Amino acid sequence: MDKAEILELTEKIIQSKDFGRSTTYANLLRFLVRCSLDEDVPKETVIAAEVFGRPDFDPSESTLIRVYAYKLREKLGNYYANEGSNDPFLMSMPKGSYGIVLEKRRRNLAIFQWVEKKWIRIPLILGTTILCLLLAWFQLGQKNRNLLHDTVWSDLVTNGYPTSVFLGDLFIYLEQDSINGMDRTIRDPQVNSFSEFETFRNSDKREGVFTAPISYGLLIRGSLQWIKDLTRLFDAAGHFFSIRTISRFNPKELQDQNFVVVGMIKTLGLFRDYFNYSRFAYDEAGEALILEKGDAAEGQVFSPSGDPDGYHTDYGFMAKFPGPNQNTVYLFCGLWDTGATQSLKNFTDTSLRQSIESEIAGQLGEVPAYFEVLFEVSGIDRTELSTKLIHVFPLQEPATFWVDPGGDILNR
């Protein structure tokens, strides 16, 4: 094939139903094809700058390009499994490379000339059996991949963006005491972000004490359960995702992917700003959620009670809302980690999700595209949890968020 034919094939793939309607993936494929035609295999930093407008991209800080490459391979595979099944040439991107390879499809027609020979019948039957088994496996895989369709998770498989899971981690900082000769890592419950740390450091007048932020955070015990629940759901559906912590979140990534954010509210970093536009206000000092907008129960306060290591009651919160670029954000959180764990489980456990979706539809007439839910969660030592839906509100004109140069999430 000459260059013009290869570019024509590229556009044919991009326009196909199996490839989808994502402009980002279309631009990525076009760029990689042109680079390969010029015998140039681009690096991640080049792709980030040319396709995503991210000249400051650092591959060690973000898996963005690798996730998009994974999904692009998946889209090419879907095309050749369906609309492109009879194409004479196959376009692919080998794993571990960003180069595009074009090869002629090989077809073995000899078997059709031998079917009349008796000695070929046994291998033919065996081959047919294997083919049927492979087809059954493929159909099972397709069924599993449809697990996310027709649920609150459907955006993850329909809007064309990769998925990143962000876990809320506790803010910690380094303290060096030159007078006493001590170096310590500090976890201060009153310091939960870089901005709060800067406020604290500016007011810290201790002699001989130097404090500095640390580039990582402290994950709480519930994080293991969150990863387990999401992995079980997404792996069963064949849905690839990356896992990172809020302390490694770069606001510039907000437009590039779908987000599943899980954690205690105080650990959510910039995503905590969601409560500026929610029906609920977050009272950090009182460790409570307050219903304050447009409801008969306005002013109602929801705050944990009991012993966190014994019997206690917490409140979990879930919100699904749009990002700034037709992507979607899923927020699962709690005042304590108990609420965060159960709010996520309510939507990763199939029977619980179906029950919650049915209850939402019963109250609102449908499960809206965007909504927020408050749960009461009770249990003993973060186990044997029971959950009760307290409030659910549709986001009638859902807020769209972006990040300003100062790092704040704003409402558009």
mmCIF file of C-alpha atoms in Angstrom:
data_model
loop_
_atom_site.group_PDB
_atom_site.id
_atom_site.type_symbol
_atom_site.label_atom_id
_atom_site.label_comp_id
_atom_site.label_asym_id
_atom_site.label_seq_id
_atom_site.Cartn_x
_atom_site.Cartn_y
_atom_site.Cartn_z
ATOM 1 C CA MET A 1 0.000 0.000 0.000
ATOM 2 C CA ASP A 2 1.212 3.502 -0.718
ATOM 3 C CA LYS A 3 1.036 6.406 1.729
ATOM 4 C CA ALA A 4 -2.297 7.724 0.417
ATOM 5 C CA GLU A 5 -3.931 4.285 0.757
ATOM 6 C CA ILE A 6 -2.641 3.905 4.316
ATOM 7 C CA LEU A 7 -4.055 7.299 5.284
ATOM 8 C CA GLU A 8 -7.346 6.346 3.612
ATOM 9 C CA LEU A 9 -7.447 3.104 5.627
ATOM 10 C CA THR A 10 -6.753 5.109 8.788
ATOM 11 C CA GLU A 11 -9.765 7.342 8.139
ATOM 12 C CA LYS A 12 -11.914 4.297 7.348
ATOM 13 C CA ILE A 13 -11.061 2.825 10.759
ATOM 14 C CA ILE A 14 -11.683 6.135 12.536
ATOM 15 C CA GLN A 15 -15.115 6.507 10.890
ATOM 16 C CA SER A 16 -16.174 2.969 11.841
ATOM 17 C CA LYS A 17 -18.768 2.297 14.513
ATOM 18 C CA ASP A 18 -16.395 -0.027 16.381
ATOM 19 C CA PHE A 19 -13.747 2.680 16.740
ATOM 20 C CA GLY A 20 -16.192 5.079 18.380
ATOM 21 C CA ARG A 21 -16.538 8.838 18.116
ATOM 22 C CA SER A 22 -13.668 10.031 20.305
ATOM 23 C CA THR A 23 -11.740 12.895 18.721
ATOM 24 C CA THR A 24 -8.813 12.193 21.041
ATOM 25 C CA TYR A 25 -8.381 8.589 19.870
ATOM 26 C CA ALA A 26 -8.803 9.666 16.243
ATOM 27 C CA ASN A 27 -6.052 12.274 16.605
ATOM 28 C CA LEU A 28 -3.826 9.782 18.407
ATOM 29 C CA LEU A 29 -4.162 7.178 15.639
ATOM 30 C CA ARG A 30 -3.575 9.752 12.888
ATOM 31 C CA PHE A 31 -0.461 11.034 14.652
ATOM 32 C CA LEU A 32 1.003 7.554 15.213
ATOM 33 C CA VAL A 33 0.314 6.530 11.606
ATOM 34 C CA ARG A 34 2.022 9.639 10.233
ATOM 35 C CA CYS A 35 5.013 9.085 12.526
ATOM 36 C CA SER A 36 5.297 5.472 11.372
ATOM 37 C CA LEU A 37 5.107 6.525 7.721
ATOM 38 C CA ASP A 38 8.062 8.803 8.461
ATOM 39 C CA GLU A 39 9.804 5.836 10.134
ATOM 40 C CA ASP A 40 9.694 7.609 13.474
ATOM 41 C CA VAL A 41 8.386 5.895 16.623
ATOM 42 C CA PRO A 42 7.472 8.732 19.042
ATOM 43 C CA LYS A 43 8.169 8.744 22.755
ATOM 44 C CA GLU A 44 5.467 9.295 25.367
ATOM 45 C CA THR A 45 6.582 12.884 25.939
ATOM 46 C CA VAL A 46 6.249 13.665 22.221
ATOM 47 C CA ILE A 47 2.771 12.096 22.059
ATOM 48 C CA ALA A 48 1.701 14.039 25.168
ATOM 49 C CA ALA A 49 2.882 17.327 23.665
ATOM 50 C CA GLU A 50 1.584 16.846 20.108
ATOM 51 C CA VAL A 51 -1.722 15.057 20.741
ATOM 52 C CA PHE A 52 -2.707 16.104 24.271
ATOM 53 C CA GLY A 53 -1.137 19.565 24.442
ATOM 54 C CA ARG A 54 0.957 18.578 27.470
ATOM 55 C CA PRO A 55 4.551 19.743 26.817
ATOM 56 C CA ASP A 56 5.399 19.321 30.517
ATOM 57 C CA PHE A 57 4.264 15.676 30.634
ATOM 58 C CA ASP A 58 6.307 13.377 32.902
ATOM 59 C CA PRO A 59 5.862 9.613 32.205
ATOM 60 C CA SER A 60 7.050 8.791 35.725
ATOM 61 C CA GLU A 61 4.168 10.811 37.166
ATOM 62 C CA SER A 62 1.327 9.693 34.890
ATOM 63 C CA THR A 63 0.209 6.591 32.975
ATOM 64 C CA LEU A 64 -1.983 8.694 30.678
ATOM 65 C CA ILE A 65 -0.266 7.806 27.362
ATOM 66 C CA ARG A 66 0.050 4.106 28.215
ATOM 67 C CA VAL A 67 -3.644 3.922 29.129
ATOM 68 C CA TYR A 68 -4.674 5.597 25.864
ATOM 69 C CA ALA A 69 -2.370 3.254 23.911
ATOM 70 C CA TYR A 70 -3.978 0.245 25.610
ATOM 71 C CA LYS A 71 -7.448 1.466 24.679
ATOM 72 C CA LEU A 72 -6.349 2.251 21.116
ATOM 73 C CA ARG A 73 -5.120 -1.336 20.658
ATOM 74 C CA GLU A 74 -8.488 -2.474 21.986
ATOM 75 C CA LYS A 75 -10.343 -0.281 19.489
ATOM 76 C CA LEU A 76 -8.268 -1.594 16.571
ATOM 77 C CA GLY A 77 -8.987 -5.145 17.731
ATOM 78 C CA ASN A 78 -12.730 -4.417 17.889
ATOM 79 C CA TYR A 79 -12.643 -2.986 14.367
ATOM 80 C CA TYR A 80 -10.946 -6.046 12.832
ATOM 81 C CA ALA A 81 -13.217 -8.400 14.770
ATOM 82 C CA ASN A 82 -16.290 -6.766 13.216
ATOM 83 C CA GLU A 83 -16.460 -4.167 10.424
ATOM 84 C CA GLY A 84 -12.890 -4.791 9.293
ATOM 85 C CA SER A 85 -13.068 -8.584 9.366
ATOM 86 C CA ASN A 86 -12.652 -8.788 5.566
ATOM 87 C CA ASP A 87 -10.034 -6.054 5.160
ATOM 88 C CA PRO A 88 -7.005 -7.334 3.211
ATOM 89 C CA PHE A 89 -4.592 -5.416 5.454
ATOM 90 C CA LEU A 90 -4.322 -5.349 9.251
ATOM 91 C CA MET A 91 -3.233 -2.243 11.152
ATOM 92 C CA SER A 92 -1.910 -2.789 14.664
ATOM 93 C CA MET A 93 0.274 -1.291 17.379
ATOM 94 C CA PRO A 94 2.488 -3.971 18.993
ATOM 95 C CA LYS A 95 2.681 -3.964 22.779
ATOM 96 C CA GLY A 96 5.601 -2.013 24.161
ATOM 97 C CA SER A 97 5.767 0.288 21.148
ATOM 98 C CA TYR A 98 3.971 3.314 19.767
ATOM 99 C CA GLY A 99 4.752 2.380 16.184
ATOM 100 C CA ILE A 100 1.954 1.382 13.796
ATOM 101 C CA VAL A 101 2.422 -1.846 11.825
ATOM 102 C CA LEU A 102 0.547 -2.727 8.624
ATOM 103 C CA GLU A 103 0.561 -6.288 7.348
ATOM 104 C CA LYS A 104 -1.330 -8.261 4.744
ATOM 105 C CA ARG A 105 -3.946 -10.621 6.114
ATOM 106 C CA ARG A 106 -3.012 -14.265 5.628
ATOM 107 C CA ARG A 107 -5.752 -16.637 4.613
ATOM 108 C CA ASN A 108 -5.232 -20.409 4.482
ATOM 109 C CA LEU A 109 -7.635 -21.738 1.852
ATOM 110 C CA ALA A 110 -6.054 -25.169 1.482
ATOM 111 C CA ILE A 111 -8.268 -26.801 4.080
ATOM 112 C CA PHE A 112 -11.326 -26.256 1.887
ATOM 113 C CA GLN A 113 -9.642 -28.258 -0.870
ATOM 114 C CA TRP A 114 -8.986 -31.198 1.437
ATOM 115 C CA VAL A 115 -12.304 -31.672 3.188
ATOM 116 C CA GLU A 116 -13.280 -34.556 0.912
ATOM 117 C CA LYS A 117 -10.299 -36.611 2.000
ATOM 118 C CA LYS A 118 -11.185 -39.068 4.745
ATOM 119 C CA TRP A 119 -7.898 -38.659 6.612
ATOM 120 C CA ILE A 120 -8.620 -35.005 7.278
ATOM 121 C CA ARG A 121 -11.978 -35.546 8.997
ATOM 122 C CA ILE A 122 -10.644 -36.155 12.509
ATOM 123 C CA PRO A 123 -8.411 -33.057 12.538
ATOM 124 C CA LEU A 124 -11.277 -31.091 11.005
ATOM 125 C CA ILE A 125 -13.696 -32.247 13.728
ATOM 126 C CA LEU A 126 -11.086 -31.475 16.372
ATOM 127 C CA GLY A 127 -10.489 -28.041 14.861
ATOM 128 C CA THR A 128 -14.224 -27.362 14.745
ATOM 129 C CA THR A 129 -14.538 -28.345 18.406
ATOM 130 C CA ILE A 130 -11.699 -26.032 19.380
ATOM 131 C CA LEU A 131 -13.297 -23.258 17.339
ATOM 132 C CA CYS A 132 -16.607 -23.752 19.146
ATOM 133 C CA LEU A 133 -14.853 -23.634 22.514
ATOM 134 C CA LEU A 134 -13.053 -20.449 21.521
ATOM 135 C CA LEU A 135 -16.344 -18.960 20.343
ATOM 136 C CA ALA A 136 -17.987 -19.845 23.663
ATOM 137 C CA TRP A 137 -15.065 -18.283 25.529
ATOM 138 C CA PHE A 138 -15.334 -15.160 23.374
ATOM 139 C CA GLN A 139 -19.080 -14.915 23.990
ATOM 140 C CA LEU A 140 -18.493 -15.288 27.743
ATOM 141 C CA GLY A 141 -15.899 -12.551 27.530
ATOM 142 C CA GLN A 142 -18.375 -10.352 25.651
ATOM 143 C CA LYS A 143 -20.987 -11.035 28.332
ATOM 144 C CA ASN A 144 -18.513 -10.074 31.062
ATOM 145 C CA ARG A 145 -17.532 -6.933 29.170
ATOM 146 C CA ASN A 146 -21.202 -5.955 29.149
ATOM 147 C CA LEU A 147 -21.297 -6.024 32.967
ATOM 148 C CA LEU A 148 -20.750 -2.266 33.042
ATOM 149 C CA HIS A 149 -23.398 -1.483 30.427
ATOM 150 C CA ASP A 150 -26.876 -0.402 31.541
ATOM 151 C CA THR A 151 -25.608 0.446 35.038
ATOM 152 C CA VAL A 152 -24.325 3.612 36.697
ATOM 153 C CA TRP A 153 -20.885 2.573 35.375
ATOM 154 C CA SER A 154 -21.889 2.711 31.688
ATOM 155 C CA ASP A 155 -20.068 6.010 31.057
ATOM 156 C CA LEU A 156 -16.746 4.214 31.536
ATOM 157 C CA VAL A 157 -17.327 2.084 28.427
ATOM 158 C CA THR A 158 -19.232 4.547 26.245
ATOM 159 C CA ASN A 159 -17.461 7.907 26.383
ATOM 160 C CA GLY A 160 -14.104 6.712 25.043
ATOM 161 C CA TYR A 161 -11.932 7.911 27.931
ATOM 162 C CA PRO A 162 -9.551 5.734 29.974
ATOM 163 C CA THR A 163 -10.310 5.194 33.648
ATOM 164 C CA SER A 164 -8.151 6.255 36.570
ATOM 165 C CA VAL A 165 -8.870 5.296 40.168
ATOM 166 C CA PHE A 166 -7.635 7.785 42.763
ATOM 167 C CA LEU A 167 -7.426 6.771 46.419
ATOM 168 C CA GLY A 168 -7.647 9.395 49.144
ATOM 169 C CA ASP A 169 -4.439 9.267 51.168
ATOM 170 C CA LEU A 170 -3.622 11.103 54.388
ATOM 171 C CA PHE A 171 -1.311 14.099 54.140
ATOM 172 C CA ILE A 172 2.028 13.723 55.930
ATOM 173 C CA TYR A 173 5.070 15.957 56.154
ATOM 174 C CA LEU A 174 8.703 15.865 57.246
ATOM 175 C CA GLU A 175 9.871 17.622 60.410
ATOM 176 C CA GLN A 176 13.570 18.150 61.150
ATOM 177 C CA ASP A 177 14.400 19.314 64.673
ATOM 178 C CA SER A 178 18.000 20.557 64.695
ATOM 179 C CA ILE A 179 17.946 21.397 68.421
ATOM 180 C CA ASN A 180 16.958 17.877 69.536
ATOM 181 C CA GLY A 181 18.586 16.148 66.548
ATOM 182 C CA MET A 182 15.382 14.441 65.421
ATOM 183 C CA ASP A 183 13.845 13.753 62.013
ATOM 184 C CA ARG A 184 10.175 12.737 62.062
ATOM 185 C CA THR A 185 7.347 12.061 59.652
ATOM 186 C CA ILE A 186 4.245 13.820 60.962
ATOM 187 C CA ARG A 187 0.569 13.075 60.436
ATOM 188 C CA ASP A 188 -1.445 16.041 61.744
ATOM 189 C CA PRO A 189 -5.268 15.626 61.546
ATOM 190 C CA GLN A 190 -5.522 19.402 61.072
ATOM 191 C CA VAL A 191 -3.286 19.376 58.001
ATOM 192 C CA ASN A 192 -4.884 17.549 55.071
ATOM 193 C CA SER A 193 -3.544 19.318 51.961
ATOM 194 C CA PHE A 194 -0.602 21.317 50.624
ATOM 195 C CA SER A 195 -2.532 24.570 51.132
ATOM 196 C CA GLU A 196 -3.271 23.710 54.780
ATOM 197 C CA PHE A 197 0.377 22.726 55.215
ATOM 198 C CA GLU A 198 1.522 26.112 53.877
ATOM 199 C CA THR A 199 -0.817 27.850 56.341
ATOM 200 C CA PHE A 200 0.578 25.730 59.169
ATOM 201 C CA ARG A 201 4.203 26.314 58.147
ATOM 202 C CA ASN A 202 3.717 30.078 57.925
ATOM 203 C CA SER A 203 2.345 30.118 61.480
ATOM 204 C CA ASP A 204 4.944 27.718 62.916
ATOM 205 C CA LYS A 205 7.376 29.844 64.971
ATOM 206 C CA ARG A 206 9.350 27.048 66.650
ATOM 207 C CA GLU A 207 13.086 27.573 66.851
ATOM 208 C CA GLY A 208 15.333 25.125 65.020
ATOM 209 C CA VAL A 209 12.428 23.228 63.409
ATOM 210 C CA PHE A 210 12.255 22.832 59.640
ATOM 211 C CA THR A 211 9.182 21.324 57.969
ATOM 212 C CA ALA A 212 8.711 20.219 54.359
ATOM 213 C CA PRO A 213 6.000 18.395 52.395
ATOM 214 C CA ILE A 214 6.553 14.811 51.269
ATOM 215 C CA SER A 215 5.770 13.681 47.724
ATOM 216 C CA TYR A 216 3.651 10.739 48.900
ATOM 217 C CA GLY A 217 0.801 10.209 51.329
ATOM 218 C CA LEU A 218 -0.333 7.598 53.835
ATOM 219 C CA LEU A 219 -2.970 5.113 52.686
ATOM 220 C CA ILE A 220 -5.525 4.006 55.259
ATOM 221 C CA ARG A 221 -6.513 0.392 55.922
ATOM 222 C CA GLY A 222 -9.720 0.579 53.876
ATOM 223 C CA SER A 223 -7.721 1.211 50.693
ATOM 224 C CA LEU A 224 -7.055 -2.527 50.309
ATOM 225 C CA GLN A 225 -10.797 -3.220 50.251
ATOM 226 C CA TRP A 226 -11.422 -0.416 47.737
ATOM 227 C CA ILE A 227 -8.827 -1.786 45.329
ATOM 228 C CA LYS A 228 -10.185 -5.314 45.774
ATOM 229 C CA ASP A 229 -13.798 -4.301 45.046
ATOM 230 C CA LEU A 230 -12.910 -2.233 41.957
ATOM 231 C CA THR A 231 -10.503 -4.844 40.595
ATOM 232 C CA ARG A 232 -13.118 -7.572 40.908
ATOM 233 C CA LEU A 233 -15.683 -5.447 39.041
ATOM 234 C CA PHE A 234 -13.449 -4.051 36.292
ATOM 235 C CA ASP A 235 -11.436 -7.221 35.658
ATOM 236 C CA ALA A 236 -14.629 -9.262 35.238
ATOM 237 C CA ALA A 237 -15.771 -6.723 32.649
ATOM 238 C CA GLY A 238 -12.390 -6.637 30.889
ATOM 239 C CA HIS A 239 -12.059 -2.929 31.683
ATOM 240 C CA PHE A 240 -8.506 -1.610 32.095
ATOM 241 C CA PHE A 241 -7.808 1.030 34.733
ATOM 242 C CA SER A 242 -4.891 2.619 36.569
ATOM 243 C CA ILE A 243 -4.608 3.228 40.318
ATOM 244 C CA ARG A 244 -2.990 6.256 41.941
ATOM 245 C CA THR A 245 -3.298 8.363 45.073
ATOM 246 C CA ILE A 246 -4.793 11.827 45.459
ATOM 247 C CA SER A 247 -1.409 13.171 46.538
ATOM 248 C CA ARG A 248 -0.132 12.318 43.033
ATOM 249 C CA PHE A 249 -3.084 13.973 41.284
ATOM 250 C CA ASN A 250 -2.213 16.604 38.694
ATOM 251 C CA PRO A 251 -5.128 19.030 38.066
ATOM 252 C CA LYS A 252 -4.135 19.207 34.381
ATOM 253 C CA GLU A 253 -5.303 15.599 34.011
ATOM 254 C CA LEU A 254 -8.908 16.448 34.832
ATOM 255 C CA GLN A 255 -9.890 16.611 31.149
ATOM 256 C CA ASP A 256 -8.074 13.470 30.013
ATOM 257 C CA GLN A 257 -9.876 10.562 31.672
ATOM 258 C CA ASN A 258 -12.762 9.251 33.729
ATOM 259 C CA PHE A 259 -12.180 9.412 37.472
ATOM 260 C CA VAL A 260 -13.222 7.021 40.226
ATOM 261 C CA VAL A 261 -12.284 8.793 43.464
ATOM 262 C CA VAL A 262 -12.530 6.932 46.794
ATOM 263 C CA GLY A 263 -11.658 8.048 50.310
ATOM 264 C CA MET A 264 -12.628 9.864 53.460
ATOM 265 C CA ILE A 265 -13.880 13.339 52.566
ATOM 266 C CA LYS A 266 -10.963 15.049 54.299
ATOM 267 C CA THR A 267 -8.516 13.115 52.082
ATOM 268 C CA LEU A 268 -10.077 13.994 48.716
ATOM 269 C CA GLY A 269 -7.895 16.991 47.940
ATOM 270 C CA LEU A 270 -9.326 19.162 45.147
ATOM 271 C CA PHE A 271 -12.318 16.848 44.725
ATOM 272 C CA ARG A 272 -13.511 18.015 48.137
ATOM 273 C CA ASP A 273 -14.607 21.193 46.329
ATOM 274 C CA TYR A 274 -17.531 19.187 44.934
ATOM 275 C CA PHE A 275 -19.377 19.989 48.178
ATOM 276 C CA ASN A 276 -19.382 23.667 47.228
ATOM 277 C CA TYR A 277 -22.028 22.726 44.634
ATOM 278 C CA SER A 278 -23.723 19.766 46.330
ATOM 279 C CA ARG A 279 -26.965 19.779 48.289
ATOM 280 C CA PHE A 280 -24.704 18.890 51.203
ATOM 281 C CA ALA A 281 -22.055 21.048 52.825
ATOM 282 C CA TYR A 282 -18.979 19.483 54.406
ATOM 283 C CA ASP A 283 -18.197 20.727 57.903
ATOM 284 C CA GLU A 284 -14.588 19.685 58.420
ATOM 285 C CA ALA A 285 -14.288 21.027 61.961
ATOM 286 C CA GLY A 286 -17.468 19.251 63.051
ATOM 287 C CA GLU A 287 -16.737 16.182 60.893
ATOM 288 C CA ALA A 288 -20.239 16.251 59.448
ATOM 289 C CA LEU A 289 -22.326 16.614 56.301
ATOM 290 C CA ILE A 290 -25.134 19.181 56.449
ATOM 291 C CA LEU A 291 -28.162 19.116 54.162
ATOM 292 C CA GLU A 292 -28.642 22.759 53.329
ATOM 293 C CA LYS A 293 -30.249 23.220 49.910
ATOM 294 C CA GLY A 294 -33.851 22.780 48.828
ATOM 295 C CA ASP A 295 -35.249 20.026 50.988
ATOM 296 C CA ALA A 296 -37.805 19.758 53.769
ATOM 297 C CA ALA A 297 -35.068 18.351 56.001
ATOM 298 C CA GLU A 298 -32.811 21.358 55.340
ATOM 299 C CA GLY A 299 -30.313 21.926 58.113
ATOM 300 C CA GLN A 300 -30.163 18.257 59.077
ATOM 301 C CA VAL A 301 -26.692 17.274 60.319
ATOM 302 C CA PHE A 302 -25.135 13.870 59.640
ATOM 303 C CA SER A 303 -22.149 13.016 61.825
ATOM 304 C CA PRO A 304 -20.516 9.680 62.784
ATOM 305 C CA SER A 305 -21.107 8.247 66.230
ATOM 306 C CA GLY A 306 -19.852 5.349 68.321
ATOM 307 C CA ASP A 307 -16.480 3.644 68.569
ATOM 308 C CA PRO A 308 -14.709 3.281 65.177
ATOM 309 C CA ASP A 309 -13.143 0.042 66.447
ATOM 310 C CA GLY A 310 -16.441 -1.205 67.881
ATOM 311 C CA TYR A 311 -20.076 -0.635 66.976
ATOM 312 C CA HIS A 312 -20.534 2.681 65.206
ATOM 313 C CA THR A 313 -22.553 4.595 62.618
ATOM 314 C CA ASP A 314 -20.987 6.478 59.741
ATOM 315 C CA TYR A 315 -22.310 8.241 56.646
ATOM 316 C CA GLY A 316 -21.271 7.342 53.128
ATOM 317 C CA PHE A 317 -21.692 9.565 50.096
ATOM 318 C CA MET A 318 -21.680 8.847 46.369
ATOM 319 C CA ALA A 319 -21.890 11.333 43.505
ATOM 320 C CA LYS A 320 -21.699 10.884 39.758
ATOM 321 C CA PHE A 321 -21.090 14.122 37.873
ATOM 322 C CA PRO A 322 -19.577 15.302 34.568
ATOM 323 C CA GLY A 323 -16.003 16.376 34.099
ATOM 324 C CA PRO A 324 -14.970 19.307 31.909
ATOM 325 C CA ASN A 325 -14.538 17.395 28.637
ATOM 326 C CA GLN A 326 -17.501 14.997 28.391
ATOM 327 C CA ASN A 327 -15.739 12.671 30.805
ATOM 328 C CA THR A 328 -17.274 11.453 34.072
ATOM 329 C CA VAL A 329 -16.303 11.607 37.739
ATOM 330 C CA TYR A 330 -17.480 9.043 40.308
ATOM 331 C CA LEU A 331 -16.999 10.107 43.914
ATOM 332 C CA PHE A 332 -17.268 7.542 46.741
ATOM 333 C CA CYS A 333 -16.512 8.854 50.197
ATOM 334 C CA GLY A 334 -17.399 8.880 53.860
ATOM 335 C CA LEU A 335 -16.805 10.906 56.981
ATOM 336 C CA TRP A 336 -14.879 7.900 58.308
ATOM 337 C CA ASP A 337 -13.417 5.112 56.186
ATOM 338 C CA THR A 338 -16.427 2.900 57.007
ATOM 339 C CA GLY A 339 -18.736 5.142 54.983
ATOM 340 C CA ALA A 340 -16.280 5.320 52.085
ATOM 341 C CA THR A 341 -15.911 1.522 51.986
ATOM 342 C CA GLN A 342 -19.638 0.838 52.013
ATOM 343 C CA SER A 343 -20.582 3.591 49.547
ATOM 344 C CA LEU A 344 -18.212 1.973 47.023
ATOM 345 C CA LYS A 345 -19.380 -1.559 47.799
ATOM 346 C CA ASN A 346 -22.981 -0.482 47.204
ATOM 347 C CA PHE A 347 -22.073 -0.021 43.532
ATOM 348 C CA THR A 348 -19.433 -2.732 42.997
ATOM 349 C CA ASP A 349 -21.418 -5.611 44.509
ATOM 350 C CA THR A 350 -23.957 -6.657 41.867
ATOM 351 C CA SER A 351 -26.875 -7.419 44.194
ATOM 352 C CA LEU A 352 -26.327 -4.287 46.279
ATOM 353 C CA ARG A 353 -25.992 -2.114 43.169
ATOM 354 C CA GLN A 354 -29.187 -3.490 41.670
ATOM 355 C CA SER A 355 -31.014 -2.887 44.952
ATOM 356 C CA ILE A 356 -29.680 0.689 45.222
ATOM 357 C CA GLU A 357 -30.464 1.452 41.570
ATOM 358 C CA SER A 358 -33.974 0.090 42.058
ATOM 359 C CA GLU A 359 -34.445 2.275 45.137
ATOM 360 C CA ILE A 360 -33.155 5.346 43.317
ATOM 361 C CA ALA A 361 -35.495 4.664 40.392
ATOM 362 C CA GLY A 362 -38.365 4.184 42.829
ATOM 363 C CA GLN A 363 -37.784 7.589 44.400
ATOM 364 C CA LEU A 364 -36.878 9.571 41.267
ATOM 365 C CA GLY A 365 -38.740 7.660 38.557
ATOM 366 C CA GLU A 366 -35.441 6.669 36.939
ATOM 367 C CA VAL A 367 -31.733 6.447 37.628
ATOM 368 C CA PRO A 368 -30.626 9.851 36.313
ATOM 369 C CA ALA A 369 -27.415 10.356 34.377
ATOM 370 C CA TYR A 370 -25.957 12.355 37.279
ATOM 371 C CA PHE A 371 -26.967 12.211 40.933
ATOM 372 C CA GLU A 372 -25.767 12.160 44.541
ATOM 373 C CA VAL A 373 -26.683 9.760 47.343
ATOM 374 C CA LEU A 374 -26.248 9.783 51.115
ATOM 375 C CA PHE A 375 -26.109 6.473 53.011
ATOM 376 C CA GLU A 376 -26.233 5.646 56.698
ATOM 377 C CA VAL A 377 -23.756 2.858 57.420
ATOM 378 C CA SER A 378 -23.623 0.825 60.640
ATOM 379 C CA GLY A 379 -21.251 -1.937 61.654
ATOM 380 C CA ILE A 380 -18.768 -3.395 64.092
ATOM 381 C CA ASP A 381 -15.051 -2.671 63.634
ATOM 382 C CA ARG A 382 -15.590 -1.797 59.935
ATOM 383 C CA THR A 383 -17.113 -5.241 59.285
ATOM 384 C CA GLU A 384 -20.633 -6.679 59.162
ATOM 385 C CA LEU A 385 -21.780 -3.410 57.642
ATOM 386 C CA SER A 386 -25.396 -2.571 56.897
ATOM 387 C CA THR A 387 -26.454 0.344 54.733
ATOM 388 C CA LYS A 388 -29.555 2.500 54.394
ATOM 389 C CA LEU A 389 -30.242 5.057 51.678
ATOM 390 C CA ILE A 390 -31.109 8.350 53.408
ATOM 391 C CA HIS A 391 -31.271 10.892 50.569
ATOM 392 C CA VAL A 392 -30.873 10.851 46.801
ATOM 393 C CA PHE A 393 -30.945 13.935 44.579
ATOM 394 C CA PRO A 394 -30.708 14.202 40.811
ATOM 395 C CA LEU A 395 -28.330 16.776 39.412
ATOM 396 C CA GLN A 396 -30.900 18.394 37.113
ATOM 397 C CA GLU A 397 -28.440 20.811 35.560
ATOM 398 C CA PRO A 398 -25.247 19.016 36.532
ATOM 399 C CA ALA A 399 -22.288 21.143 37.421
ATOM 400 C CA THR A 400 -19.302 20.931 35.132
ATOM 401 C CA PHE A 401 -15.938 21.340 36.776
ATOM 402 C CA TRP A 402 -12.524 22.500 35.684
ATOM 403 C CA VAL A 403 -9.390 23.676 37.436
ATOM 404 C CA ASP A 404 -8.207 27.255 37.401
ATOM 405 C CA PRO A 405 -4.510 28.238 37.418
ATOM 406 C CA GLY A 406 -4.648 28.518 41.190
ATOM 407 C CA GLY A 407 -5.581 24.839 41.471
ATOM 408 C CA ASP A 408 -9.211 25.209 42.541
ATOM 409 C CA ILE A 409 -12.088 23.229 41.043
ATOM 410 C CA LEU A 410 -14.624 25.740 39.773
ATOM 411 C CA ASN A 411 -18.219 25.569 38.573
ATOM 412 C CA ARG A 412 -19.032 26.493 35.000
#
